[in-house]
PDB file of C-alpha atoms in Angstrom:
ATOM      1  CA  MET Y   1      -0.276   0.100  -0.169  1.00 51.00           C
ATOM      2  CA  GLU Y   2       2.421   2.577  -1.575  1.00 59.00           C
ATOM      3  CA  GLY Y   3      -0.509   5.281  -1.822  1.00 59.00           C
ATOM      4  CA  VAL Y   4      -2.092   5.367   0.837  1.00 59.00           C
ATOM      5  CA  GLN Y   5      -0.718   8.102   3.887  1.00 56.00           C
ATOM      6  CA  PRO Y   6      -1.002   7.390   7.088  1.00 56.00           C
ATOM      7  CA  LEU Y   7      -3.571   8.802   9.311  1.00 54.00           C
ATOM      8  CA  ASP Y   8      -1.828  11.526  11.151  1.00 54.00           C
ATOM      9  CA  GLU Y   9      -0.410  12.919   7.775  1.00 55.00           C
ATOM     10  CA  ASN Y  10      -4.262  13.349   6.099  1.00 54.00           C
ATOM     11  CA  VAL Y  11      -5.429  15.328   9.296  1.00 54.00           C
ATOM     12  CA  GLY Y  12      -4.715  18.652   7.716  1.00 54.00           C
ATOM     13  CA  ASN Y  13      -6.570  18.190   4.679  1.00 58.00           C
ATOM     14  CA  ALA Y  14      -9.675  16.693   6.085  1.00 60.00           C
ATOM     15  CA  PRO Y  15     -13.203  18.698   4.813  1.00 66.00           C
ATOM     16  CA  GLY Y  16     -13.803  20.266   8.129  1.00 70.00           C
ATOM     17  CA  ARG Y  17     -10.620  22.003   8.504  1.00 78.00           C
ATOM     18  CA  ARG Y  18     -10.657  23.174   4.817  1.00 80.00           C
ATOM     19  CA  LEU Y  19     -14.110  24.644   5.632  1.00 81.00           C
ATOM     20  CA  LEU Y  20     -13.153  26.455   8.787  1.00 83.00           C
ATOM     21  CA  ARG Y  21      -9.934  28.058   6.983  1.00 84.00           C
ATOM     22  CA  ASN Y  22     -12.518  29.331   4.014  1.00 86.00           C
ATOM     23  CA  LYS Y  23     -14.828  30.649   6.426  1.00 87.00           C
ATOM     24  CA  LEU Y  24     -11.717  32.756   8.097  1.00 87.00           C
ATOM     25  CA  LEU Y  25     -10.576  34.015   4.970  1.00 88.00           C
ATOM     26  CA  LEU Y  26     -14.018  35.541   4.189  1.00 88.00           C
ATOM     27  CA  VAL Y  27     -14.649  37.234   7.265  1.00 88.00           C
ATOM     28  CA  ALA Y  28     -11.111  38.867   6.783  1.00 87.00           C
ATOM     29  CA  SER Y  29     -11.993  39.601   3.274  1.00 91.00           C
ATOM     30  CA  VAL Y  30     -14.785  41.719   4.551  1.00 91.00           C
ATOM     31  CA  ILE Y  31     -13.450  43.194   7.447  1.00 92.00           C
ATOM     32  CA  GLN Y  32     -10.892  44.622   4.465  1.00 91.00           C
ATOM     33  CA  GLY Y  33     -13.731  45.815   2.318  1.00 89.00           C
ATOM     34  CA  LEU Y  34     -15.681  47.319   4.976  1.00 90.00           C
ATOM     35  CA  GLY Y  35     -12.131  49.071   6.139  1.00 87.00           C
ATOM     36  CA  LEU Y  36     -11.781  50.187   2.344  1.00 88.00           C
ATOM     37  CA  LEU Y  37     -15.339  51.408   2.208  1.00 88.00           C
ATOM     38  CA  LEU Y  38     -14.734  53.473   5.393  1.00 87.00           C
ATOM     39  CA  CYS Y  39     -11.334  55.236   4.401  1.00 84.00           C
ATOM     40  CA  LEU Y  40     -12.977  56.019   1.124  1.00 85.00           C
ATOM     41  CA  THR Y  41     -16.371  57.424   2.502  1.00 86.00           C
ATOM     42  CA  TYR Y  42     -13.402  59.561   4.877  1.00 84.00           C
ATOM     43  CA  ILE Y  43     -12.225  60.720   1.960  1.00 82.00           C
ATOM     44  CA  CYS Y  44     -14.755  61.651  -0.126  1.00 78.00           C
ATOM     45  CA  LEU Y  45     -16.148  63.911   2.717  1.00 81.00           C
ATOM     46  CA  HIS Y  46     -13.336  65.606   3.298  1.00 76.00           C
ATOM     47  CA  LEU Y  47     -12.894  66.884   0.034  1.00 75.00           C
ATOM     48  CA  TYR Y  48     -16.298  67.673  -0.228  1.00 72.00           C
ATOM     49  CA  ALA Y  49     -16.164  69.876   2.841  1.00 71.00           C
ATOM     50  CA  GLN Y  50     -13.294  71.996   1.273  1.00 66.00           C
ATOM     51  CA  VAL Y  51     -15.183  72.918  -1.671  1.00 58.00           C
ATOM     52  CA  PRO Y  52     -16.427  76.382  -0.776  1.00 61.00           C
ATOM     53  CA  SER Y  53     -20.270  76.839  -1.642  1.00 59.00           C
ATOM     54  CA  GLN Y  54     -21.320  78.564  -5.134  1.00 66.00           C
ATOM     55  CA  TYR Y  55     -23.651  80.645  -3.682  1.00 62.00           C
ATOM     56  CA  PRO Y  56     -23.933  82.813   0.064  1.00 66.00           C
ATOM     57  CA  PRO Y  57     -26.812  81.912   1.416  1.00 74.00           C
ATOM     58  CA  ILE Y  58     -29.893  83.473   1.324  1.00 82.00           C
ATOM     59  CA  GLN Y  59     -30.797  86.355   2.602  1.00 86.00           C
ATOM     60  CA  SER Y  60     -33.738  86.261   5.002  1.00 89.00           C
ATOM     61  CA  ILE Y  61     -35.251  87.797   7.941  1.00 90.00           C
ATOM     62  CA  LYS Y  62     -38.685  87.513  10.095  1.00 91.00           C
ATOM     63  CA  VAL Y  63     -38.962  90.260  12.622  1.00 92.00           C
ATOM     64  CA  GLN Y  64     -41.999  91.018  14.711  1.00 92.00           C
ATOM     65  CA  PHE Y  65     -44.037  94.833  15.835  1.00 87.00           C
ATOM     66  CA  THR Y  66     -45.912  94.723  18.623  1.00 82.00           C
ATOM     67  CA  LYS Y  67     -45.777  98.413  20.108  1.00 84.00           C
ATOM     68  CA  CYS Y  68     -45.889 101.479  18.277  1.00 83.00           C
ATOM     69  CA  GLU Y  69     -43.771 105.033  19.180  1.00 82.00           C
ATOM     70  CA  ASN Y  70     -44.956 108.247  17.780  1.00 77.00           C
ATOM     71  CA  ASP Y  71     -41.697 109.351  16.760  1.00 75.00           C
ATOM     72  CA  ASN Y  72     -40.602 106.155  15.257  1.00 76.00           C
ATOM     73  CA  GLY Y  73     -44.045 104.058  14.298  1.00 80.00           C
ATOM     74  CA  PHE Y  74     -43.977 100.685  14.882  1.00 83.00           C
ATOM     75  CA  ILE Y  75     -40.809  99.306  16.480  1.00 85.00           C
ATOM     76  CA  ILE Y  76     -39.176  95.696  14.588  1.00 86.00           C
ATOM     77  CA  THR Y  77     -37.199  93.395  16.195  1.00 87.00           C
ATOM     78  CA  PRO Y  78     -35.630  90.485  14.588  1.00 87.00           C
ATOM     79  CA  SER Y  79     -37.701  87.258  15.957  1.00 81.00           C
ATOM     80  CA  SER Y  80     -34.449  84.766  15.735  1.00 74.00           C
ATOM     81  CA  LYS Y  81     -31.019  84.452  14.916  1.00 73.00           C
ATOM     82  CA  ASP Y  82     -31.789  82.335  11.855  1.00 72.00           C
ATOM     83  CA  GLY Y  83     -31.839  85.023   9.545  1.00 77.00           C
ATOM     84  CA  THR Y  84     -29.257  86.279   7.463  1.00 83.00           C
ATOM     85  CA  MET Y  85     -30.226  90.249   7.277  1.00 88.00           C
ATOM     86  CA  LYS Y  86     -30.216  92.941   9.572  1.00 89.00           C
ATOM     87  CA  VAL Y  87     -32.619  95.530  11.393  1.00 89.00           C
ATOM     88  CA  GLN Y  88     -30.961  98.732  11.350  1.00 89.00           C
ATOM     89  CA  ASN Y  89     -32.730 102.289  12.667  1.00 89.00           C
ATOM     90  CA  ASN Y  90     -36.218 100.572  12.925  1.00 88.00           C
ATOM     91  CA  SER Y  91     -35.221  99.495   8.849  1.00 90.00           C
ATOM     92  CA  ILE Y  92     -34.417  96.290   7.332  1.00 92.00           C
ATOM     93  CA  ILE Y  93     -31.056  97.234   5.433  1.00 92.00           C
ATOM     94  CA  ILE Y  94     -31.155  95.452   1.883  1.00 91.00           C
ATOM     95  CA  ASN Y  95     -27.846  93.870   0.550  1.00 89.00           C
ATOM     96  CA  CYS Y  96     -28.747  92.365  -2.678  1.00 89.00           C
ATOM     97  CA  ASP Y  97     -30.526  93.274  -5.354  1.00 90.00           C
ATOM     98  CA  GLY Y  98     -32.924  90.800  -6.698  1.00 91.00           C
ATOM     99  CA  PHE Y  99     -36.664  89.601  -6.249  1.00 92.00           C
ATOM    100  CA  TYR Y 100     -38.116  89.648  -2.434  1.00 93.00           C
ATOM    101  CA  LEU Y 101     -41.228  87.738  -0.858  1.00 94.00           C
ATOM    102  CA  ILE Y 102     -42.872  90.036   1.490  1.00 94.00           C
ATOM    103  CA  SER Y 103     -45.542  88.897   3.800  1.00 93.00           C
ATOM    104  CA  LEU Y 104     -46.891  91.156   6.311  1.00 93.00           C
ATOM    105  CA  LYS Y 105     -49.075  90.167   8.759  1.00 94.00           C
ATOM    106  CA  GLY Y 106     -51.127  91.720  12.597  1.00 92.00           C
ATOM    107  CA  TYR Y 107     -54.335  92.545  13.761  1.00 92.00           C
ATOM    108  CA  PHE Y 108     -54.683  95.958  15.804  1.00 89.00           C
ATOM    109  CA  SER Y 109     -56.839  97.075  18.579  1.00 88.00           C
ATOM    110  CA  GLN Y 110     -57.905 100.618  16.584  1.00 88.00           C
ATOM    111  CA  GLU Y 111     -58.176 100.997  12.770  1.00 89.00           C
ATOM    112  CA  LEU Y 112     -55.063 102.630  11.042  1.00 89.00           C
ATOM    113  CA  SER Y 113     -53.436 103.514   7.873  1.00 90.00           C
ATOM    114  CA  LEU Y 114     -50.119 101.426   7.065  1.00 89.00           C
ATOM    115  CA  MET Y 115     -47.588 101.649   4.309  1.00 90.00           C
ATOM    116  CA  LEU Y 116     -44.306  99.463   4.055  1.00 90.00           C
ATOM    117  CA  GLN Y 117     -41.790 101.541   2.266  1.00 90.00           C
ATOM    118  CA  TYR Y 118     -38.120 100.564   1.320  1.00 90.00           C
ATOM    119  CA  ARG Y 119     -37.124 104.276  -0.139  1.00 84.00           C
ATOM    120  CA  LYS Y 120     -38.324 107.797   1.274  1.00 80.00           C
ATOM    121  CA  GLY Y 121     -39.941 109.357  -1.505  1.00 81.00           C
ATOM    122  CA  ARG Y 122     -40.903 106.752  -3.622  1.00 85.00           C
ATOM    123  CA  LYS Y 123     -44.115 105.155  -4.029  1.00 90.00           C
ATOM    124  CA  PRO Y 124     -44.659 102.194  -1.199  1.00 90.00           C
ATOM    125  CA  LEU Y 125     -44.809  98.627  -1.713  1.00 88.00           C
ATOM    126  CA  PHE Y 126     -48.895  98.585  -0.194  1.00 87.00           C
ATOM    127  CA  SER Y 127     -50.359 100.823   1.428  1.00 90.00           C
ATOM    128  CA  LEU Y 128     -53.354  99.719   3.506  1.00 89.00           C
ATOM    129  CA  ASN Y 129     -56.342 102.454   4.867  1.00 91.00           C
ATOM    130  CA  LYS Y 130     -57.874 102.084   7.956  1.00 90.00           C
ATOM    131  CA  VAL Y 131     -57.825  98.774   8.705  1.00 90.00           C
ATOM    132  CA  LYS Y 132     -57.793  96.766  11.818  1.00 90.00           C
ATOM    133  CA  SER Y 133     -55.433  93.487  10.420  1.00 91.00           C
ATOM    134  CA  VAL Y 134     -53.774  93.218   7.499  1.00 92.00           C
ATOM    135  CA  ASP Y 135     -52.629  89.639   5.776  1.00 91.00           C
ATOM    136  CA  SER Y 136     -50.584  90.625   2.590  1.00 91.00           C
ATOM    137  CA  VAL Y 137     -47.929  89.055   0.665  1.00 91.00           C
ATOM    138  CA  THR Y 138     -46.620  90.495  -2.345  1.00 91.00           C
ATOM    139  CA  VAL Y 139     -42.948  90.366  -4.455  1.00 92.00           C
ATOM    140  CA  ALA Y 140     -40.717  93.340  -5.044  1.00 91.00           C
ATOM    141  CA  ASP Y 141     -37.596  94.119  -6.918  1.00 91.00           C
ATOM    142  CA  LEU Y 142     -35.237  95.441  -4.266  1.00 92.00           C
ATOM    143  CA  ALA Y 143     -31.700  96.408  -4.730  1.00 89.00           C
ATOM    144  CA  PHE Y 144     -28.637  97.348  -2.766  1.00 88.00           C
ATOM    145  CA  LYS Y 145     -28.688  99.899   0.068  1.00 88.00           C
ATOM    146  CA  ASP Y 146     -32.746  99.752   0.095  1.00 92.00           C
ATOM    147  CA  LYS Y 147     -34.195 100.036   3.435  1.00 92.00           C
ATOM    148  CA  VAL Y 148     -37.919  98.429   4.125  1.00 92.00           C
ATOM    149  CA  PHE Y 149     -39.342 100.573   7.369  1.00 89.00           C
ATOM    150  CA  LEU Y 150     -43.330 100.683   8.523  1.00 89.00           C
ATOM    151  CA  ASN Y 151     -44.951 103.621   8.172  1.00 86.00           C
ATOM    152  CA  VAL Y 152     -48.366 103.690  10.437  1.00 86.00           C
ATOM    153  CA  THR Y 153     -50.874 106.482  10.321  1.00 85.00           C
ATOM    154  CA  THR Y 154     -53.417 106.651  13.290  1.00 84.00           C
ATOM    155  CA  HIS Y 155     -57.093 108.056  12.920  1.00 77.00           C
ATOM    156  CA  SER Y 156     -58.234 108.851  16.132  1.00 79.00           C
ATOM    157  CA  ALA Y 157     -55.456 107.496  19.154  1.00 78.00           C
ATOM    158  CA  SER Y 158     -51.898 108.242  19.314  1.00 82.00           C
ATOM    159  CA  CYS Y 159     -49.932 105.779  17.889  1.00 81.00           C
ATOM    160  CA  GLU Y 160     -48.682 104.465  21.818  1.00 84.00           C
ATOM    161  CA  ASP Y 161     -52.220 103.403  22.214  1.00 84.00           C
ATOM    162  CA  ILE Y 162     -52.333 100.619  19.369  1.00 85.00           C
ATOM    163  CA  GLN Y 163     -52.064  97.112  20.830  1.00 86.00           C
ATOM    164  CA  VAL Y 164     -51.049  95.017  17.788  1.00 88.00           C
ATOM    165  CA  ASN Y 165     -51.294  91.195  18.311  1.00 88.00           C
ATOM    166  CA  GLY Y 166     -49.544  88.729  15.772  1.00 86.00           C
ATOM    167  CA  GLY Y 167     -47.712  91.881  13.791  1.00 89.00           C
ATOM    168  CA  GLU Y 168     -44.328  89.970  11.904  1.00 92.00           C
ATOM    169  CA  LEU Y 169     -42.908  90.999   8.442  1.00 92.00           C
ATOM    170  CA  ILE Y 170     -41.013  88.380   6.506  1.00 92.00           C
ATOM    171  CA  LEU Y 171     -38.198  89.538   3.772  1.00 93.00           C
ATOM    172  CA  ILE Y 172     -37.105  86.552   1.501  1.00 91.00           C
ATOM    173  CA  HIS Y 173     -34.779  87.045  -1.422  1.00 91.00           C
ATOM    174  CA  GLN Y 174     -35.786  84.714  -4.129  1.00 89.00           C
ATOM    175  CA  ASN Y 175     -33.006  84.729  -6.588  1.00 84.00           C
ATOM    176  CA  PRO Y 176     -29.631  84.335  -4.976  1.00 78.00           C
ATOM    177  CA  GLY Y 177     -26.402  84.592  -6.620  1.00 73.00           C
ATOM    178  CA  GLY Y 178     -26.848  88.491  -8.173  1.00 76.00           C
ATOM    179  CA  PHE Y 179     -25.272  91.635  -6.597  1.00 82.00           C
ATOM    180  CA  CYS Y 180     -24.397  91.342  -3.141  1.00 80.00           C
ATOM    181  CA  VAL Y 181     -22.674  93.580  -0.864  1.00 79.00           C
ATOM    182  CA  TYR Y 182     -21.912  92.127   2.888  1.00 69.00           C
TER     183      TYR Y 182
END
């Protein structure tokens, strides 16, 4: 019996040992593949983070008006830090040319006339006479250095006597990427 090997030399080639070795190789290959995928994901995210954004953030602001002063009209205050536009001297400063979506809402304790203006001496964006509430939306073409502000006229009482509920003014730039100055 020359072709038959002794039993102890044949143990390494047994089917059970071969299956275990194949499983270990498969597990090692899967772990290497996951590691490679993780490395590629990290490299892609790192490269993506270095690419500057093509456009600046969209210009927007939400302000509230809750009280009226005889000298200044309605006092507007930003309602959150989320907006990218600023309030200065009771006006919203326009930094970018383009179209703006403008929403004005509020309920008043007495009748009044309200104008939303963007330049002194120019026709207002809209004007409402003898109203106790406003819920208006418009689109306006505004330019750098424009200042959006509310002008109020009371008919029977002083401005300070008027109570406002839910007064808010929202501006959202509709076509970013044009001329802007920050």
